[in-house]
Coordinates of C-alpha atoms in Angstrom, one line a residue:
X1 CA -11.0 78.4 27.7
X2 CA -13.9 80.0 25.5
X3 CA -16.0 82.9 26.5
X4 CA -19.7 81.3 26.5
X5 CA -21.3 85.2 26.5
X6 CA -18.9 85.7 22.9
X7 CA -21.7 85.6 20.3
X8 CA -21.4 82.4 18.3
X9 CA -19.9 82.6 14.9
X10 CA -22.0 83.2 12.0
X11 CA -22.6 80.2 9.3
X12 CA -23.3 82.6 6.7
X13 CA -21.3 84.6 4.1
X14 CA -23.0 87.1 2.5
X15 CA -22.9 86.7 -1.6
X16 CA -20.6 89.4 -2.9
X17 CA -21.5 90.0 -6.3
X18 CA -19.5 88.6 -9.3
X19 CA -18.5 91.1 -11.9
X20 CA -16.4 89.1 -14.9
X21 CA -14.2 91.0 -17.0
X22 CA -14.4 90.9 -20.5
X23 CA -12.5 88.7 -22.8
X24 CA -12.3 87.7 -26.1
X25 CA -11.1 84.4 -27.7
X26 CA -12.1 81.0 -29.4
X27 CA -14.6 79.7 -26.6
X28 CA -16.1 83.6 -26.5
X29 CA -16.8 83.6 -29.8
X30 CA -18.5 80.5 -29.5
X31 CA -20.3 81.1 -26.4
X32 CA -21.7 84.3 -28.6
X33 CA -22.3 82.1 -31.9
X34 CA -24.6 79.6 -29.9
X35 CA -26.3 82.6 -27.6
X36 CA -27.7 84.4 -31.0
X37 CA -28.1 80.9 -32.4
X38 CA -30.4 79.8 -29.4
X39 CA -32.4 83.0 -28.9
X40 CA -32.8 83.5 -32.5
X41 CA -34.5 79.9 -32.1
X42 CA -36.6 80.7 -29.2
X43 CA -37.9 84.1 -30.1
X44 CA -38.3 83.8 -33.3
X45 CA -39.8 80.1 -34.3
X46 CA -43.4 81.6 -33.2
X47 CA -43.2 83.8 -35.7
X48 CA -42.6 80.9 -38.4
X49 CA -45.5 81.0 -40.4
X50 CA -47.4 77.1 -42.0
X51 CA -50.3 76.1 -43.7
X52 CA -52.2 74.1 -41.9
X53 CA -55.9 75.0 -43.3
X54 CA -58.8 76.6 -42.4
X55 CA -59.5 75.0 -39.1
X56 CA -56.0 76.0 -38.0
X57 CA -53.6 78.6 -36.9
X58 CA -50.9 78.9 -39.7
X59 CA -48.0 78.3 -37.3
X60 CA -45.6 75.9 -37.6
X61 CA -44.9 75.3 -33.8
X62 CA -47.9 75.4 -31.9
X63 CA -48.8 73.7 -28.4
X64 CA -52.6 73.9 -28.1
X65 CA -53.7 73.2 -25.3
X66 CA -57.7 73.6 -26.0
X67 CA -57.4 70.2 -28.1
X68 CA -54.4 68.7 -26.4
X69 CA -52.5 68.9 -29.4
X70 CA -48.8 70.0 -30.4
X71 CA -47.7 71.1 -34.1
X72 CA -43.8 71.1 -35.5
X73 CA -44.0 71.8 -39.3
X74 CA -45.2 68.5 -40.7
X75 CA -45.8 66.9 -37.7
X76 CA -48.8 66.9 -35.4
X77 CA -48.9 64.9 -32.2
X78 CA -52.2 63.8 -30.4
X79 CA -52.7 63.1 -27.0
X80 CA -52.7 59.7 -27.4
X81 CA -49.4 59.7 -29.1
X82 CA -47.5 61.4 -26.1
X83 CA -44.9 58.0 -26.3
X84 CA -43.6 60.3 -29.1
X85 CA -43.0 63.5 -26.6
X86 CA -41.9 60.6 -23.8
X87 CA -39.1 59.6 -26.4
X88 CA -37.9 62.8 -27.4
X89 CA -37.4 63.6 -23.3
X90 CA -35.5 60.6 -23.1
X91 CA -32.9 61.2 -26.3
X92 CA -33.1 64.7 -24.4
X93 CA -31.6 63.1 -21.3
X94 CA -29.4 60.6 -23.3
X95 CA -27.9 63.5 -25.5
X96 CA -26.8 65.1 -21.8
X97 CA -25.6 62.1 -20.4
X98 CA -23.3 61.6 -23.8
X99 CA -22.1 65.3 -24.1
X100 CA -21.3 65.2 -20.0
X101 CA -19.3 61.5 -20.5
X102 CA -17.2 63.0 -23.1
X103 CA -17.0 67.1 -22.5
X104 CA -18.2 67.7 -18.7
X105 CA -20.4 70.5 -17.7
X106 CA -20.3 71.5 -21.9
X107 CA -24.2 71.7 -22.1
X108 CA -24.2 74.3 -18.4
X109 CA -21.7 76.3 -20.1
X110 CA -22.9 76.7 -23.7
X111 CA -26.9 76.1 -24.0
X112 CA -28.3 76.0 -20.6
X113 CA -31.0 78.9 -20.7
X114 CA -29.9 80.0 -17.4
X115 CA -26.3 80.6 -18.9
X116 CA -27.7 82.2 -21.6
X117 CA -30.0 84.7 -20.4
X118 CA -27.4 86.0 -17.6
X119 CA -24.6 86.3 -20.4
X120 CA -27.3 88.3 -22.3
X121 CA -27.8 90.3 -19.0
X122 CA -23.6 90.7 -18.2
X123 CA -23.5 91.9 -22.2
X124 CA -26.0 94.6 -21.3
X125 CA -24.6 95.3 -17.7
X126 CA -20.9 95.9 -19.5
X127 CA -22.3 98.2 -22.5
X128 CA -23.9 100.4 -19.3
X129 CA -21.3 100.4 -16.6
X130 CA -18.6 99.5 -18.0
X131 CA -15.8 96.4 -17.8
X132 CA -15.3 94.9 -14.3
X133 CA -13.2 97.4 -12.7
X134 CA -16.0 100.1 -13.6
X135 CA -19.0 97.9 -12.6
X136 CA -16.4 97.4 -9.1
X137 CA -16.1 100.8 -8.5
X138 CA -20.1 101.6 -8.5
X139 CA -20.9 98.8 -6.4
X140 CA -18.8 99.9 -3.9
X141 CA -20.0 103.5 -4.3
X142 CA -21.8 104.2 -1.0
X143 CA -22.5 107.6 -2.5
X144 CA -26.0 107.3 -4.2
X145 CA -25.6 110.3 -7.0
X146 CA -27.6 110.8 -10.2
X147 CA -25.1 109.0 -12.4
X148 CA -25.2 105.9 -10.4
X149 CA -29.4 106.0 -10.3
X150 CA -28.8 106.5 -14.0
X151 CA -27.2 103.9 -14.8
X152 CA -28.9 101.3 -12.4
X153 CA -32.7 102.6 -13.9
X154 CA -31.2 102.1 -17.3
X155 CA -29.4 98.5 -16.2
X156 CA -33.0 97.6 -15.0
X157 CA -35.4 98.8 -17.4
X158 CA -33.1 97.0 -20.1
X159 CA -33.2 93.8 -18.1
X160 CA -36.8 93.9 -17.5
X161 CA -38.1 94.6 -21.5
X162 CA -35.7 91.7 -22.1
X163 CA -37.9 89.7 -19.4
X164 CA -40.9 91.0 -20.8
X165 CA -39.8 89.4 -24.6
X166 CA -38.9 86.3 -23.3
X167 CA -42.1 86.2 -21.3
X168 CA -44.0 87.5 -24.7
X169 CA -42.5 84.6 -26.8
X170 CA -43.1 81.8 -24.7
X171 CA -47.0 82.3 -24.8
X172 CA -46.9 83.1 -28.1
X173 CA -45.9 79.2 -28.7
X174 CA -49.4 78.4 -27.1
X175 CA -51.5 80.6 -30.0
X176 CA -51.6 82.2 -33.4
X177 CA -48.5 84.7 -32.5
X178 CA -49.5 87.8 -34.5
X179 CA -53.5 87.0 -33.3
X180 CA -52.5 87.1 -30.1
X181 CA -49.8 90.0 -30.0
X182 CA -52.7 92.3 -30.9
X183 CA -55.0 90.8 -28.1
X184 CA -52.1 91.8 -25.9
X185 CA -51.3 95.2 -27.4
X186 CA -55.4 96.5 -26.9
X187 CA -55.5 94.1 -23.7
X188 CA -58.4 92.1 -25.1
X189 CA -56.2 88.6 -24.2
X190 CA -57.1 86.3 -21.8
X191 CA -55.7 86.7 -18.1
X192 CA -53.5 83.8 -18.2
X193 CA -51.6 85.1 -21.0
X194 CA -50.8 88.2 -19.0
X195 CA -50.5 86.9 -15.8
X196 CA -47.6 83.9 -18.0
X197 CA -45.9 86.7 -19.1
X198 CA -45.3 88.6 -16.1
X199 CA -44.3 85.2 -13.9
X200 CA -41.9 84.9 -17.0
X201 CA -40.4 88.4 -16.8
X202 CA -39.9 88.3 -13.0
X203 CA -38.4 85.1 -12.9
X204 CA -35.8 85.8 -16.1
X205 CA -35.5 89.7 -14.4
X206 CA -34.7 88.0 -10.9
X207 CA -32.5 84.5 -11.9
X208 CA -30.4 86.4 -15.3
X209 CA -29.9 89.8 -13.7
X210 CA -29.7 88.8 -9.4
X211 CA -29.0 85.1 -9.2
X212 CA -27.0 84.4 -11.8
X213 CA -24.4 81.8 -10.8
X214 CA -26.3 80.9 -7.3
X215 CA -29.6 79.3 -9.7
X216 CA -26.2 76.8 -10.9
X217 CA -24.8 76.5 -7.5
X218 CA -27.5 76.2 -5.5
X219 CA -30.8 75.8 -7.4
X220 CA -29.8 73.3 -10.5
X221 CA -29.7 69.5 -9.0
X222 CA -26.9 68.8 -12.0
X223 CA -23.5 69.6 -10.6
X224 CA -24.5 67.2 -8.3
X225 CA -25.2 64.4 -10.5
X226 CA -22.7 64.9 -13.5
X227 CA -19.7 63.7 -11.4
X228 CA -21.5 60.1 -12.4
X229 CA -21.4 60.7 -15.8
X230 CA -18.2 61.8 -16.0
X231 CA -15.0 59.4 -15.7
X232 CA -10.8 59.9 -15.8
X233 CA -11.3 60.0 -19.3
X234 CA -13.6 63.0 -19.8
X235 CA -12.5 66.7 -21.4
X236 CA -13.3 68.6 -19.0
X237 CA -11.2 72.6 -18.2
X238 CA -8.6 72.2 -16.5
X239 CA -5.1 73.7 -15.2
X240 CA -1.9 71.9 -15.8
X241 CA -0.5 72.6 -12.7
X242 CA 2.5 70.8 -13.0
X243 CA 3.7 73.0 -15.7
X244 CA 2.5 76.4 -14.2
X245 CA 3.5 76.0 -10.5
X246 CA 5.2 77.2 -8.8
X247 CA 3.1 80.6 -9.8
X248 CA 4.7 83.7 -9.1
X249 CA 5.7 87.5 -10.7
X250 CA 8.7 89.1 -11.6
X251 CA 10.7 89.6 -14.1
X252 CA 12.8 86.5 -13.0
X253 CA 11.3 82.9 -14.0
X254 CA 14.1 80.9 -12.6
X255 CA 12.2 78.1 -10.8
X256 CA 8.6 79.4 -11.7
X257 CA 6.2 78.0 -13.3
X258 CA 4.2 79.3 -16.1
X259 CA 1.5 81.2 -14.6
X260 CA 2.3 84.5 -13.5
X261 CA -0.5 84.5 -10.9
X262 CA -2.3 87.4 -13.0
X263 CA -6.1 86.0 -12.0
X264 CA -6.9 86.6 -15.2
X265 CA -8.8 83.6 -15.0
X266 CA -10.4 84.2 -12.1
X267 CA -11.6 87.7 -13.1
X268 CA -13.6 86.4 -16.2
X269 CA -15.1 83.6 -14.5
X270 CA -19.0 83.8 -14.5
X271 CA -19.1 81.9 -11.0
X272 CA -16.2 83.0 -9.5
X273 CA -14.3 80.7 -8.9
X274 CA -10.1 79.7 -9.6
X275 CA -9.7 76.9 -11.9
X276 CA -6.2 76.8 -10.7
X277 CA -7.7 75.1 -7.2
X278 CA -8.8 72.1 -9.3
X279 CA -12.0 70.7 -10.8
X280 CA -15.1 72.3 -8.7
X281 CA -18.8 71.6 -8.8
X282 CA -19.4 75.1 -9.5
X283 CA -17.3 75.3 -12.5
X284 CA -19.6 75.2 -15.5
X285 CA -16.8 74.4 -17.9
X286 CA -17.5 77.6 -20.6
X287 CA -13.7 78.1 -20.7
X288 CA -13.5 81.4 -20.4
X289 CA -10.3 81.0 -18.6
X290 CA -9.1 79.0 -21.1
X291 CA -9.4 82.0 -23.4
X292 CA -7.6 84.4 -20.9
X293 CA -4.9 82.5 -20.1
X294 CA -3.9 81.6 -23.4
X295 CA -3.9 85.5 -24.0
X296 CA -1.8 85.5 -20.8
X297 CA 0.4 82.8 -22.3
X298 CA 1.0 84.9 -25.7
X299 CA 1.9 87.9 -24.8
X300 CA 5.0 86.2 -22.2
X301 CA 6.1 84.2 -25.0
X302 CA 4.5 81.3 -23.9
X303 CA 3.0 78.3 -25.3
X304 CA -1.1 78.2 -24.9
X305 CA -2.7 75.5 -23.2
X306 CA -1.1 76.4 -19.5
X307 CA -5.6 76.4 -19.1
X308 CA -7.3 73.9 -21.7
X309 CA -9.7 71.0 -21.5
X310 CA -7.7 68.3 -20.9
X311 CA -8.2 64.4 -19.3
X312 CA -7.6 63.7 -15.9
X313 CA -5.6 60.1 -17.2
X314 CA -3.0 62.3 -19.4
X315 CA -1.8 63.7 -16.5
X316 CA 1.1 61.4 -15.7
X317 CA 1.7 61.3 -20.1
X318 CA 2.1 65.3 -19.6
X319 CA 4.2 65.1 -16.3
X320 CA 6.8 62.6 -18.4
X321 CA 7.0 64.8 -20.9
X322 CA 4.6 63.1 -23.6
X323 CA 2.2 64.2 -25.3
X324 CA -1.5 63.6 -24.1
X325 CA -3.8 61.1 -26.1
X326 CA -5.7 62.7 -29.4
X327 CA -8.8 63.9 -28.6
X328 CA -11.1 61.3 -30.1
X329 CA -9.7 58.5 -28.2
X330 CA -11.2 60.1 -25.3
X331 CA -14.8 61.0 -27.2
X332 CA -15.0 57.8 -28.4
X333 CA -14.9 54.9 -25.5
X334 CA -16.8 52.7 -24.5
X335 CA -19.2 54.7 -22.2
X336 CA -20.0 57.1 -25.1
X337 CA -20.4 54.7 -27.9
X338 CA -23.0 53.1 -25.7
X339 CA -25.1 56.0 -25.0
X340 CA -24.8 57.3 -28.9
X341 CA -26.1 53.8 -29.7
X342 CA -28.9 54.0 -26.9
X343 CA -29.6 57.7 -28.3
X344 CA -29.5 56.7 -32.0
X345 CA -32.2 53.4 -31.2
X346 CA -34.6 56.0 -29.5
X347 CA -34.4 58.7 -32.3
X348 CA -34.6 55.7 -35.3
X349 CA -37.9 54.0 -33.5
X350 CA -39.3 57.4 -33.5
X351 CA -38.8 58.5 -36.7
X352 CA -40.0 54.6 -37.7
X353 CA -43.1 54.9 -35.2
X354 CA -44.0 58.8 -37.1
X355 CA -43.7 57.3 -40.7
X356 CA -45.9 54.2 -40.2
X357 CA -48.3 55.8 -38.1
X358 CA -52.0 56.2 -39.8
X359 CA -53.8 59.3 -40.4
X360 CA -57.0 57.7 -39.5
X361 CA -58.0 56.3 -36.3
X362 CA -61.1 54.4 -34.7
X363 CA -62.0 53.5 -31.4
X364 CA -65.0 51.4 -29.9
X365 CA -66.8 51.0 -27.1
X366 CA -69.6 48.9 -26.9
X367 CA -72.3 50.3 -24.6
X368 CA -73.8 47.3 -22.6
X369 CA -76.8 48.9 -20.9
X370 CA -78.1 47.0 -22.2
X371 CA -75.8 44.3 -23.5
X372 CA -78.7 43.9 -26.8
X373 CA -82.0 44.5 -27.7
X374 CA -84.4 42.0 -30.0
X375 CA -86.5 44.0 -32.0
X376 CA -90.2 43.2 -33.1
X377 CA -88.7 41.5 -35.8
X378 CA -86.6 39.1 -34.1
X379 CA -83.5 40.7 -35.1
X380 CA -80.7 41.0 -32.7
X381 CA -79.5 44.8 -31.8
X382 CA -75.9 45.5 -30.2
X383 CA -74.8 49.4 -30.0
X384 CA -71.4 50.8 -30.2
X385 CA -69.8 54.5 -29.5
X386 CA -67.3 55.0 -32.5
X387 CA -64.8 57.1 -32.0
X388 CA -63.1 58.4 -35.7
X389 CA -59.7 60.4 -35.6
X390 CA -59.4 62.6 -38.7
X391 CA -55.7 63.7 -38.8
X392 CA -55.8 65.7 -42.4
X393 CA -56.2 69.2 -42.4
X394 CA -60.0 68.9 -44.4
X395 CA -62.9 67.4 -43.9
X396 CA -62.9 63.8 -45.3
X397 CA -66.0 60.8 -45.4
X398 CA -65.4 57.8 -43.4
X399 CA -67.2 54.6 -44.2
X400 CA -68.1 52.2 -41.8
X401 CA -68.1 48.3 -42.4
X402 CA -67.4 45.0 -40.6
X403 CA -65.8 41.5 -41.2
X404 CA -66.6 38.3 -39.0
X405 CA -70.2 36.8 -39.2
X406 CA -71.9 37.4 -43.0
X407 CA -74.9 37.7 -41.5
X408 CA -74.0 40.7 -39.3
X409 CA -74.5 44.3 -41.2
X410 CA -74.0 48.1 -40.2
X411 CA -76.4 50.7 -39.3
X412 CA -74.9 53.9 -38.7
X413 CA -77.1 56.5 -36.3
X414 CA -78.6 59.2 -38.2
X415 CA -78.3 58.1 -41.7
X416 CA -79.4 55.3 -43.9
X417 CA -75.7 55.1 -45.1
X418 CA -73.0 53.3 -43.5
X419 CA -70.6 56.7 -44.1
X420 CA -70.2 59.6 -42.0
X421 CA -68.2 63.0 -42.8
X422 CA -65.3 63.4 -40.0
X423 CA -64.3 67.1 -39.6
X424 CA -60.5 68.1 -40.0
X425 CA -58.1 68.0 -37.4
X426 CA -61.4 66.2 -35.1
X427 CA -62.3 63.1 -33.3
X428 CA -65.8 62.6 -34.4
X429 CA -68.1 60.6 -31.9
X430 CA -70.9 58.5 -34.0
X431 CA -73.6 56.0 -32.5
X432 CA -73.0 52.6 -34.8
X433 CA -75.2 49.4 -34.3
X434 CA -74.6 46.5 -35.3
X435 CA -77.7 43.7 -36.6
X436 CA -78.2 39.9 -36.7
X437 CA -81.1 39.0 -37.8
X438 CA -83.4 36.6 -36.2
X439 CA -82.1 32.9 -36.6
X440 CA -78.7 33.3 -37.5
X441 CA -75.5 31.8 -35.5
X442 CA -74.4 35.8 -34.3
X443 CA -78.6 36.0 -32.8
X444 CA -78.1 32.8 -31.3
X445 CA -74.7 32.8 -30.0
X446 CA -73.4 34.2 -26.8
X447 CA -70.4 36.0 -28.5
X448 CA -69.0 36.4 -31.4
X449 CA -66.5 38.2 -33.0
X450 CA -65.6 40.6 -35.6
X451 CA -64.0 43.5 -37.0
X452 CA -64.9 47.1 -37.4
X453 CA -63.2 48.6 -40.0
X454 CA -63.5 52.6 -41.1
X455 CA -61.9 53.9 -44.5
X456 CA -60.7 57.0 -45.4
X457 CA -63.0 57.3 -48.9
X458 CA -60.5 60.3 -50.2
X459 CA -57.3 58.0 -50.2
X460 CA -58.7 54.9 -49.2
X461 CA -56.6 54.9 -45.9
X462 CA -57.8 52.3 -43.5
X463 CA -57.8 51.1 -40.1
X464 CA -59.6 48.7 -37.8
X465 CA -60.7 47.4 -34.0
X466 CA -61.4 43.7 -33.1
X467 CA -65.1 43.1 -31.0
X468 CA -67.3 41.3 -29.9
X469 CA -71.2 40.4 -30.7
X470 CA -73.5 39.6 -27.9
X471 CA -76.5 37.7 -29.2
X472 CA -79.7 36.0 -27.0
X473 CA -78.4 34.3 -24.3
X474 CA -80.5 31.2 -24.0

């Protein structure tokens, strides 16, 4: 019978820090390869310099905000054309479903910026205090002596200028970079720049150098929806458990398996946990393990693989002794050829919708307070707010016409001439009326319709808006 004054069990374990040990192999060189690959990317391309004229920051990725606008080398995106930033999300989440259907967790465990940033932190961490067994050993040191302040201050201050670049080169995407570093340098930039960056340091400080593998486990919705992207069929890292069990040590294998129950896979893993338990939803597939065992695996005299990616459906092959499918039978299936194809329509009508896209633009709105006016002369009066997009980098003249009635005809606000000079990289708002004179069907008639059409006069680019004509209602 229980005790009901025992104090009821606590539902919480306390995180105990994970410390992996380094390792070196195919997968960590490739996990190094793609971190200086994607942080070369991301602090650098603000620093990537393109003309883009006087009116202009030469950047060549820019997000600016004042104009709603956002610049990648050649191509500039309005706000009007966010369909194009819509369809790049959705190839985005295309490209994840396709690499999860065929590799697992691949993207979590190669390019994810979380996985990034705290490898970058663990590289720093291990160059100060050491491989695992030192980093252990001053954890566990209850003792708090100058050489362990030492090398915690110098752990932190490393980790926080590495927050403070990270924070420093995502604002720098949002204005002309060196501009801007100088504003920051003699503190003469805007508060919100400041008060980005310091969110930014804090938050890469706190989730690369702290959190680490509880931002996968516990903050990151993924894990939890990849198991319905992924079928018997995906590569995923796995343990061939029916070739390494039983494990055991000793000098005598007879009626072991192949693993030696070293935990040399355990002690590298960046979340902590043992492959050899089976597939996990914290297991972020870098293969690390993979690259530890098979060390394991060389130095007995062993073949490599005892760890590998491997498909759940070659199992019962491997167990008969056969062996497993080649790889590309399970990459290509039906399940990835269909979201390639998905991805690959998205990406072509993009690219089709950027090439046939004009560089002018016009928009009307006819203002119908009053609907018209006659004037002295008889003649019929409609006015319209023209809108003109100028997408070039200079200044260009825009002229103004319409098609429909012959008797209609253009008078453009300000000017005895039906052309107007559109500034670059603007929308240019210009009052246009349009005139029928007294007597004619368009006076007469309750609607009718035409075309405004605006030319580019540089190139003779053109572009138009269908309208209507409200004449004297009888």
């Amino acid at each position: 019978m229980s005790d009901n004054n025992s104090p009821a069990p606590s539902l919480y374990a306390s995180r105990e820090p994970i410390f992996p040990r380094r390792v070196s192999g195919n997968f960590r060189n490739l996990k190094w390869i793609l971190m200086i690959f994607t942080l070369g990317i991301y602090y650098l391309t603000p620093w990537i310099r393109w003309d883009r004229g006087p009116q202009l920051p030469d950047q060549a990725v820019l997000i600016d905000l004042a104009n709603r606008r956002f610049f990648f080398f050649w191509i500039e995106i309005w706000p009007h054309e966010f369909y194009f930033v819509a369809g790049l999300l959705i190839m985005a989440g295309l490209g994840l479903f396709l690499f999860t259907s065929a590799l697992g967790r691949v993207w979590c465990g190669y390019a994810c910026p979380q996985t990034v940033w705290t490898d970058l932190y663990i590289l720093v961490e291990r160059w100060i205090e050491g491989d695992r067994n030192a980093r252990l050993r001053l954890h566990r040191q209850k003792k708090l002596d100058f050489r362990k302040v030492r090398l915690r201050l110098t752990k932190w201050v490393t980790w926080f200028l590495i927050g403070l670049a990270t924070g420093g080169a995502w604002v720098f995407y949002f204005a002309d970079a060196p501009t801007l570093l100088r504003d920051l340098v003699t503190l003469n930039a805007h508060p919100v720049a400041y008060t980005t960056m310091l969110f930014l340091t804090l938050t890469t400080f706190f989730f690369g150098g702290f959190a680490r593998e509880q931002i996968c486990i516990y903050a990151c919705p993924w894990p939890r929806i990849q198991a319905a992207m992924m079928d018997e069929d995906t590569l995923t890292v796995g343990y061939r458990e029916w070739r390494g069990e039983p494990r055991g040590k000793g000098k005598s294998r007879e009626g072991l398996g192949d693993c030696i129950d070293c935990n040399a896979c355990v002690n590298v893993c960046p979340v902590g946990i043992d492959i050899r338990d089976g597939q996990q939803m914290e297991c972020i597939t870098c293969a690390l393990c993979i690259d530890a065992c098979d060390d394991v695996m060389e130095k007995l005299g062993k073949p490599r693989g005892l760890i590998d990616y491997l498909a759940f459906s070659d199992e019962p092959r491997e167990r008969a002794g056969h062996a497993p499918r080649p790889i590309w039978q399970h990459v290509f299936r039906p399940r990835t050829i269909l979201y390639t194809t998905l991805w690959s329509l998205v990406g072509i009508g993009l690219v089709f919708a950027l090439f046939i896209r004009p560089e002018i633009e016009m928009t009307v709105a006819p203002v119908r307070n009053p609907t018209f006016v006659t004037l002295s002369d008889g003649t019929i009066r409609n006015t319209y707010d023209v809108r003109l997009l100028n997408k070039h980098g200079e200044d260009r003249p825009f002229r103004i016409t319409l098609t429909g009635d012959s008797a209609l005809r253009v008078q453009v606000e300000g000017t005895p001439y039906e052309t107007v000079d559109v500034p670059a990289n603007e929308t240019y708002l210009t009052r246009v009326y349009v005139l029928a004179p007294s007597g004619s069907d368009a006076a007469e008639a309750e609607r009718t319709e035409f075309r405004f059409w605006v030319e580019d006069l540089t190139n003779g680019d053109r572009a138009h808006t269908d309208t209507i004509f409200n004449g004297r209602t009888n």
